PDB file of N, CA and C in Angstrom:
ATOM      1  N   MET L  12     -49.568 173.077  62.679  1.00 75.00           N
ATOM      2  CA  MET L  12     -50.698 172.351  62.906  1.00 75.00           C
ATOM      3  C   MET L  12     -50.355 170.946  62.855  1.00 75.00           C
ATOM      4  N   ASN L  13     -50.976 170.142  63.732  1.00 80.00           N
ATOM      5  CA  ASN L  13     -50.842 168.690  63.826  1.00 80.00           C
ATOM      6  C   ASN L  13     -52.009 168.066  63.140  1.00 80.00           C
ATOM      7  N   ILE L  14     -51.815 167.403  61.939  1.00 78.00           N
ATOM      8  CA  ILE L  14     -52.992 166.871  61.214  1.00 78.00           C
ATOM      9  C   ILE L  14     -53.577 165.680  61.912  1.00 78.00           C
ATOM     10  N   ASP L  15     -52.842 165.043  62.836  1.00 80.00           N
ATOM     11  CA  ASP L  15     -53.345 163.976  63.645  1.00 80.00           C
ATOM     12  C   ASP L  15     -54.561 164.350  64.416  1.00 80.00           C
ATOM     13  N   GLU L  16     -54.703 165.672  64.706  1.00 79.00           N
ATOM     14  CA  GLU L  16     -55.807 166.111  65.488  1.00 79.00           C
ATOM     15  C   GLU L  16     -57.124 165.971  64.651  1.00 79.00           C
ATOM     16  N   PHE L  17     -57.016 165.771  63.378  1.00 77.00           N
ATOM     17  CA  PHE L  17     -58.178 165.644  62.514  1.00 77.00           C
ATOM     18  C   PHE L  17     -58.584 164.206  62.356  1.00 77.00           C
ATOM     19  N   ASP L  18     -57.905 163.295  62.923  1.00 80.00           N
ATOM     20  CA  ASP L  18     -58.270 161.894  62.903  1.00 80.00           C
ATOM     21  C   ASP L  18     -59.161 161.527  64.055  1.00 80.00           C
ATOM     22  N   PHE L  19     -60.353 160.983  63.711  1.00 80.00           N
ATOM     23  CA  PHE L  19     -61.289 160.627  64.742  1.00 80.00           C
ATOM     24  C   PHE L  19     -62.146 159.457  64.218  1.00 80.00           C
ATOM     25  N   VAL L  20     -62.768 158.785  65.113  1.00 84.00           N
ATOM     26  CA  VAL L  20     -63.680 157.708  64.716  1.00 84.00           C
ATOM     27  C   VAL L  20     -65.103 158.286  64.488  1.00 84.00           C
ATOM     28  N   LEU L  21     -65.702 158.067  63.366  1.00 84.00           N
ATOM     29  CA  LEU L  21     -67.047 158.525  63.142  1.00 84.00           C
ATOM     30  C   LEU L  21     -67.777 157.314  62.471  1.00 84.00           C
ATOM     31  N   PRO L  22     -68.562 156.647  63.475  1.00 88.00           N
ATOM     32  CA  PRO L  22     -69.304 155.518  62.991  1.00 88.00           C
ATOM     33  C   PRO L  22     -70.233 155.850  61.784  1.00 88.00           C
ATOM     34  N   ARG L  23     -70.298 155.000  60.840  1.00 85.00           N
ATOM     35  CA  ARG L  23     -71.104 155.152  59.618  1.00 85.00           C
ATOM     36  C   ARG L  23     -72.585 155.463  59.951  1.00 85.00           C
ATOM     37  N   GLU L  24     -73.034 154.841  60.976  1.00 88.00           N
ATOM     38  CA  GLU L  24     -74.506 155.072  61.371  1.00 88.00           C
ATOM     39  C   GLU L  24     -74.848 156.464  61.839  1.00 88.00           C
ATOM     40  N   LEU L  25     -73.793 157.206  62.164  1.00 85.00           N
ATOM     41  CA  LEU L  25     -73.971 158.625  62.702  1.00 85.00           C
ATOM     42  C   LEU L  25     -73.845 159.583  61.524  1.00 85.00           C
ATOM     43  N   ILE L  26     -73.585 159.110  60.304  1.00 83.00           N
ATOM     44  CA  ILE L  26     -73.480 160.018  59.128  1.00 83.00           C
ATOM     45  C   ILE L  26     -74.825 159.998  58.394  1.00 83.00           C
ATOM     46  N   ALA L  27     -75.421 161.103  58.285  1.00 85.00           N
ATOM     47  CA  ALA L  27     -76.736 161.237  57.645  1.00 85.00           C
ATOM     48  C   ALA L  27     -76.640 160.705  56.199  1.00 85.00           C
ATOM     49  N   GLN L  28     -77.551 159.788  55.798  1.00 86.00           N
ATOM     50  CA  GLN L  28     -77.574 159.334  54.498  1.00 86.00           C
ATOM     51  C   GLN L  28     -78.674 160.001  53.669  1.00 86.00           C
ATOM     52  N   PHE L  29     -79.593 160.572  54.374  1.00 88.00           N
ATOM     53  CA  PHE L  29     -80.725 161.303  53.726  1.00 88.00           C
ATOM     54  C   PHE L  29     -81.013 162.585  54.542  1.00 88.00           C
ATOM     55  N   PRO L  30     -81.615 163.614  53.880  1.00 88.00           N
ATOM     56  CA  PRO L  30     -81.954 164.843  54.589  1.00 88.00           C
ATOM     57  C   PRO L  30     -83.000 164.502  55.735  1.00 88.00           C
ATOM     58  N   ALA L  31     -82.907 165.353  56.750  1.00 91.00           N
ATOM     59  CA  ALA L  31     -83.856 165.212  57.892  1.00 91.00           C
ATOM     60  C   ALA L  31     -85.317 165.420  57.346  1.00 91.00           C
ATOM     61  N   ASP L  32     -86.264 164.821  57.993  1.00 93.00           N
ATOM     62  CA  ASP L  32     -87.692 164.987  57.579  1.00 93.00           C
ATOM     63  C   ASP L  32     -88.486 165.304  58.892  1.00 93.00           C
ATOM     64  N   PRO L  33     -88.995 166.468  59.024  1.00 94.00           N
ATOM     65  CA  PRO L  33     -88.948 167.546  58.088  1.00 94.00           C
ATOM     66  C   PRO L  33     -87.604 168.254  58.078  1.00 94.00           C
ATOM     67  N   ARG L  34     -87.285 168.955  57.020  1.00 89.00           N
ATOM     68  CA  ARG L  34     -85.926 169.482  56.771  1.00 89.00           C
ATOM     69  C   ARG L  34     -85.492 170.378  57.939  1.00 89.00           C
ATOM     70  N   GLY L  35     -86.336 171.213  58.505  1.00 91.00           N
ATOM     71  CA  GLY L  35     -85.995 172.091  59.543  1.00 91.00           C
ATOM     72  C   GLY L  35     -85.617 171.425  60.874  1.00 91.00           C
ATOM     73  N   SER L  36     -85.829 170.053  60.920  1.00 94.00           N
ATOM     74  CA  SER L  36     -85.458 169.387  62.125  1.00 94.00           C
ATOM     75  C   SER L  36     -84.063 168.948  62.240  1.00 94.00           C
ATOM     76  N   SER L  37     -83.233 169.267  61.282  1.00 92.00           N
ATOM     77  CA  SER L  37     -81.830 168.833  61.244  1.00 92.00           C
ATOM     78  C   SER L  37     -81.128 169.594  62.418  1.00 92.00           C
ATOM     79  N   LYS L  38     -80.009 169.081  62.848  1.00 91.00           N
ATOM     80  CA  LYS L  38     -79.330 169.650  64.037  1.00 91.00           C
ATOM     81  C   LYS L  38     -78.630 170.921  63.749  1.00 91.00           C
ATOM     82  N   LEU L  39     -78.581 171.822  64.698  1.00 92.00           N
ATOM     83  CA  LEU L  39     -77.902 173.089  64.617  1.00 92.00           C
ATOM     84  C   LEU L  39     -77.151 173.336  65.951  1.00 92.00           C
ATOM     85  N   LEU L  40     -75.853 173.510  65.873  1.00 91.00           N
ATOM     86  CA  LEU L  40     -75.047 173.737  67.003  1.00 91.00           C
ATOM     87  C   LEU L  40     -74.309 175.110  66.762  1.00 91.00           C
ATOM     88  N   TYR L  41     -74.387 176.006  67.719  1.00 89.00           N
ATOM     89  CA  TYR L  41     -73.801 177.351  67.503  1.00 89.00           C
ATOM     90  C   TYR L  41     -73.319 177.961  68.806  1.00 89.00           C
ATOM     91  N   PHE L  42     -72.373 178.935  68.713  1.00 88.00           N
ATOM     92  CA  PHE L  42     -71.860 179.670  69.848  1.00 88.00           C
ATOM     93  C   PHE L  42     -72.505 181.044  69.716  1.00 88.00           C
ATOM     94  N   ASP L  43     -72.999 181.511  70.876  1.00 85.00           N
ATOM     95  CA  ASP L  43     -73.522 182.847  70.854  1.00 85.00           C
ATOM     96  C   ASP L  43     -72.469 183.908  71.140  1.00 85.00           C
ATOM     97  N   PRO L  44     -72.671 185.158  71.074  1.00 85.00           N
ATOM     98  CA  PRO L  44     -71.646 186.125  71.341  1.00 85.00           C
ATOM     99  C   PRO L  44     -71.023 186.038  72.784  1.00 85.00           C
ATOM    100  N   HIS L  45     -71.682 185.427  73.628  1.00 90.00           N
ATOM    101  CA  HIS L  45     -71.131 185.288  75.049  1.00 90.00           C
ATOM    102  C   HIS L  45     -70.438 183.920  75.238  1.00 90.00           C
ATOM    103  N   GLN L  46     -70.071 183.258  74.067  1.00 88.00           N
ATOM    104  CA  GLN L  46     -69.426 181.956  74.094  1.00 88.00           C
ATOM    105  C   GLN L  46     -70.133 180.815  74.646  1.00 88.00           C
ATOM    106  N   LYS L  47     -71.463 180.906  74.662  1.00 92.00           N
ATOM    107  CA  LYS L  47     -72.268 179.856  75.268  1.00 92.00           C
ATOM    108  C   LYS L  47     -72.680 178.936  74.051  1.00 92.00           C
ATOM    109  N   ILE L  48     -72.654 177.619  74.228  1.00 93.00           N
ATOM    110  CA  ILE L  48     -73.008 176.702  73.233  1.00 93.00           C
ATOM    111  C   ILE L  48     -74.493 176.379  73.234  1.00 93.00           C
ATOM    112  N   HIS L  49     -75.143 176.382  72.111  1.00 93.00           N
ATOM    113  CA  HIS L  49     -76.543 176.016  71.997  1.00 93.00           C
ATOM    114  C   HIS L  49     -76.724 174.851  71.042  1.00 93.00           C
ATOM    115  N   ASP L  50     -77.606 173.917  71.540  1.00 95.00           N
ATOM    116  CA  ASP L  50     -77.975 172.757  70.682  1.00 95.00           C
ATOM    117  C   ASP L  50     -79.390 172.929  70.245  1.00 95.00           C
ATOM    118  N   GLN L  51     -79.664 173.195  69.033  1.00 95.00           N
ATOM    119  CA  GLN L  51     -80.977 173.515  68.568  1.00 95.00           C
ATOM    120  C   GLN L  51     -81.243 172.750  67.323  1.00 95.00           C
ATOM    121  N   VAL L  52     -82.427 172.963  66.691  1.00 96.00           N
ATOM    122  CA  VAL L  52     -82.726 172.453  65.326  1.00 96.00           C
ATOM    123  C   VAL L  52     -82.628 173.637  64.397  1.00 96.00           C
ATOM    124  N   PHE L  53     -82.429 173.237  63.124  1.00 94.00           N
ATOM    125  CA  PHE L  53     -82.168 174.343  62.120  1.00 94.00           C
ATOM    126  C   PHE L  53     -83.281 175.404  61.974  1.00 94.00           C
ATOM    127  N   ASP L  54     -84.524 174.985  62.198  1.00 95.00           N
ATOM    128  CA  ASP L  54     -85.573 175.988  62.118  1.00 95.00           C
ATOM    129  C   ASP L  54     -85.368 177.167  63.119  1.00 95.00           C
ATOM    130  N   TYR L  55     -84.545 176.952  64.147  1.00 94.00           N
ATOM    131  CA  TYR L  55     -84.333 178.037  65.131  1.00 94.00           C
ATOM    132  C   TYR L  55     -83.347 179.075  64.612  1.00 94.00           C
ATOM    133  N   ILE L  56     -82.762 178.876  63.414  1.00 94.00           N
ATOM    134  CA  ILE L  56     -81.824 179.827  62.844  1.00 94.00           C
ATOM    135  C   ILE L  56     -82.348 181.198  62.706  1.00 94.00           C
ATOM    136  N   ILE L  57     -83.738 181.264  62.519  1.00 94.00           N
ATOM    137  CA  ILE L  57     -84.347 182.625  62.334  1.00 94.00           C
ATOM    138  C   ILE L  57     -84.211 183.461  63.611  1.00 94.00           C
ATOM    139  N   ASN L  58     -84.018 182.799  64.751  1.00 93.00           N
ATOM    140  CA  ASN L  58     -83.813 183.510  65.960  1.00 93.00           C
ATOM    141  C   ASN L  58     -82.360 183.972  66.222  1.00 93.00           C
ATOM    142  N   ILE L  59     -81.468 183.441  65.428  1.00 92.00           N
ATOM    143  CA  ILE L  59     -80.014 183.716  65.551  1.00 92.00           C
ATOM    144  C   ILE L  59     -79.595 184.839  64.581  1.00 92.00           C
ATOM    145  N   LEU L  60     -80.024 184.751  63.314  1.00 93.00           N
ATOM    146  CA  LEU L  60     -79.560 185.649  62.309  1.00 93.00           C
ATOM    147  C   LEU L  60     -80.075 187.078  62.524  1.00 93.00           C
ATOM    148  N   ASN L  61     -79.281 188.054  62.253  1.00 92.00           N
ATOM    149  CA  ASN L  61     -79.649 189.521  62.336  1.00 92.00           C
ATOM    150  C   ASN L  61     -79.593 190.135  60.881  1.00 92.00           C
ATOM    151  N   PRO L  62     -80.305 191.262  60.720  1.00 94.00           N
ATOM    152  CA  PRO L  62     -80.109 191.984  59.413  1.00 94.00           C
ATOM    153  C   PRO L  62     -78.718 192.228  59.159  1.00 94.00           C
ATOM    154  N   GLY L  63     -78.261 191.947  57.894  1.00 94.00           N
ATOM    155  CA  GLY L  63     -76.858 192.158  57.504  1.00 94.00           C
ATOM    156  C   GLY L  63     -76.018 190.962  57.654  1.00 94.00           C
ATOM    157  N   ASP L  64     -76.492 189.902  58.394  1.00 92.00           N
ATOM    158  CA  ASP L  64     -75.713 188.650  58.551  1.00 92.00           C
ATOM    159  C   ASP L  64     -75.694 187.948  57.116  1.00 92.00           C
ATOM    160  N   VAL L  65     -74.632 187.117  56.924  1.00 90.00           N
ATOM    161  CA  VAL L  65     -74.523 186.321  55.705  1.00 90.00           C
ATOM    162  C   VAL L  65     -74.585 184.893  56.122  1.00 90.00           C
ATOM    163  N   LEU L  66     -75.399 184.108  55.409  1.00 88.00           N
ATOM    164  CA  LEU L  66     -75.446 182.680  55.647  1.00 88.00           C
ATOM    165  C   LEU L  66     -74.946 181.957  54.384  1.00 88.00           C
ATOM    166  N   VAL L  67     -73.929 181.136  54.545  1.00 87.00           N
ATOM    167  CA  VAL L  67     -73.246 180.518  53.356  1.00 87.00           C
ATOM    168  C   VAL L  67     -73.642 179.025  53.459  1.00 87.00           C
ATOM    169  N   PHE L  68     -74.149 178.505  52.339  1.00 85.00           N
ATOM    170  CA  PHE L  68     -74.572 177.056  52.210  1.00 85.00           C
ATOM    171  C   PHE L  68     -73.422 176.339  51.473  1.00 85.00           C
ATOM    172  N   ASN L  69     -73.047 175.227  52.063  1.00 83.00           N
ATOM    173  CA  ASN L  69     -72.013 174.349  51.507  1.00 83.00           C
ATOM    174  C   ASN L  69     -72.756 173.042  51.053  1.00 83.00           C
ATOM    175  N   ASP L  70     -72.961 172.889  49.751  1.00 84.00           N
ATOM    176  CA  ASP L  70     -73.654 171.720  49.220  1.00 84.00           C
ATOM    177  C   ASP L  70     -72.678 170.668  48.578  1.00 84.00           C
ATOM    178  N   THR L  71     -71.391 170.794  49.025  1.00 85.00           N
ATOM    179  CA  THR L  71     -70.503 169.880  48.439  1.00 85.00           C
ATOM    180  C   THR L  71     -70.703 168.446  49.017  1.00 85.00           C
ATOM    181  N   LYS L  72     -70.211 167.446  48.338  1.00 79.00           N
ATOM    182  CA  LYS L  72     -70.392 166.062  48.798  1.00 79.00           C
ATOM    183  C   LYS L  72     -69.036 165.480  49.053  1.00 79.00           C
ATOM    184  N   VAL L  73     -68.969 164.496  49.942  1.00 75.00           N
ATOM    185  CA  VAL L  73     -67.698 163.814  50.133  1.00 75.00           C
ATOM    186  C   VAL L  73     -67.763 162.503  49.382  1.00 75.00           C
ATOM    187  N   ILE L  74     -66.735 162.216  48.657  1.00 75.00           N
ATOM    188  CA  ILE L  74     -66.698 160.982  47.791  1.00 75.00           C
ATOM    189  C   ILE L  74     -65.757 160.041  48.574  1.00 75.00           C
ATOM    190  N   PRO L  75     -66.326 158.924  49.022  1.00 74.00           N
ATOM    191  CA  PRO L  75     -65.496 157.933  49.674  1.00 74.00           C
ATOM    192  C   PRO L  75     -64.559 157.279  48.678  1.00 74.00           C
ATOM    193  N   SER L  76     -63.229 157.394  48.938  1.00 75.00           N
ATOM    194  CA  SER L  76     -62.325 156.849  48.030  1.00 75.00           C
ATOM    195  C   SER L  76     -60.970 156.420  48.765  1.00 75.00           C
ATOM    196  N   LEU L  77     -60.289 155.558  48.099  1.00 75.00           N
ATOM    197  CA  LEU L  77     -58.957 155.082  48.569  1.00 75.00           C
ATOM    198  C   LEU L  77     -57.985 155.261  47.472  1.00 75.00           C
ATOM    199  N   LEU L  78     -56.757 155.590  47.757  1.00 77.00           N
ATOM    200  CA  LEU L  78     -55.703 155.650  46.744  1.00 77.00           C
ATOM    201  C   LEU L  78     -54.622 154.756  47.325  1.00 77.00           C
ATOM    202  N   LYS L  79     -54.301 153.638  46.621  1.00 80.00           N
ATOM    203  CA  LYS L  79     -53.215 152.783  47.036  1.00 80.00           C
ATOM    204  C   LYS L  79     -51.999 153.105  46.241  1.00 80.00           C
ATOM    205  N   ILE L  80     -50.830 153.361  46.974  1.00 81.00           N
ATOM    206  CA  ILE L  80     -49.640 153.733  46.269  1.00 81.00           C
ATOM    207  C   ILE L  80     -48.459 153.067  46.923  1.00 81.00           C
ATOM    208  N   TYR L  81     -47.350 153.141  46.280  1.00 78.00           N
ATOM    209  CA  TYR L  81     -46.107 152.625  46.874  1.00 78.00           C
ATOM    210  C   TYR L  81     -45.090 153.770  47.015  1.00 78.00           C
ATOM    211  N   SER L  82     -44.451 153.856  48.162  1.00 75.00           N
ATOM    212  CA  SER L  82     -43.545 154.943  48.335  1.00 75.00           C
ATOM    213  C   SER L  82     -42.203 154.634  47.694  1.00 75.00           C
ATOM    214  N   ILE L  83     -41.209 155.512  47.680  1.00 76.00           N
ATOM    215  CA  ILE L  83     -39.953 155.329  47.050  1.00 76.00           C
ATOM    216  C   ILE L  83     -39.224 154.035  47.555  1.00 76.00           C
ATOM    217  N   ASN L  84     -39.372 153.740  48.824  1.00 78.00           N
ATOM    218  CA  ASN L  84     -38.810 152.567  49.454  1.00 78.00           C
ATOM    219  C   ASN L  84     -39.681 151.312  49.370  1.00 78.00           C
ATOM    220  N   ALA L  85     -40.668 151.389  48.428  1.00 75.00           N
ATOM    221  CA  ALA L  85     -41.568 150.260  48.106  1.00 75.00           C
ATOM    222  C   ALA L  85     -42.499 149.904  49.290  1.00 75.00           C
ATOM    223  N   LYS L  86     -42.669 150.863  50.213  1.00 80.00           N
ATOM    224  CA  LYS L  86     -43.675 150.639  51.198  1.00 80.00           C
ATOM    225  C   LYS L  86     -45.060 150.940  50.700  1.00 80.00           C
ATOM    226  N   LYS L  87     -45.981 149.999  50.930  1.00 81.00           N
ATOM    227  CA  LYS L  87     -47.332 150.171  50.437  1.00 81.00           C
ATOM    228  C   LYS L  87     -48.108 151.100  51.354  1.00 81.00           C
ATOM    229  N   LEU L  88     -48.766 152.100  50.740  1.00 78.00           N
ATOM    230  CA  LEU L  88     -49.559 153.149  51.508  1.00 78.00           C
ATOM    231  C   LEU L  88     -50.894 153.140  50.966  1.00 78.00           C
ATOM    232  N   THR L  89     -51.841 153.485  51.830  1.00 78.00           N
ATOM    233  CA  THR L  89     -53.268 153.673  51.400  1.00 78.00           C
ATOM    234  C   THR L  89     -53.676 155.073  51.939  1.00 78.00           C
ATOM    235  N   LEU L  90     -54.129 155.910  51.086  1.00 74.00           N
ATOM    236  CA  LEU L  90     -54.573 157.216  51.418  1.00 74.00           C
ATOM    237  C   LEU L  90     -56.099 157.267  51.349  1.00 74.00           C
ATOM    238  N   HIS L  91     -56.688 157.912  52.419  1.00 68.00           N
ATOM    239  CA  HIS L  91     -58.164 157.951  52.501  1.00 68.00           C
ATOM    240  C   HIS L  91     -58.595 159.322  52.102  1.00 68.00           C
TER     241      HIS L  91
END
């Protein structure tokens, strides 16, 4: 795996600072069984889930932080 593939520009103004209002209007992007991409709002999820499906909620938060260190050869590094 090349971790450089995870580096991308994400402008701060595109990161939600508050929940959508109304809550069900938040964005929902999903692939259907036929590999078609759908761009919907979260309220639409009731049309996607079937009996027996499992929906997992991730309520973790990202903490913006920097770690400044020096390598063995005294090179200054900043980890995000």
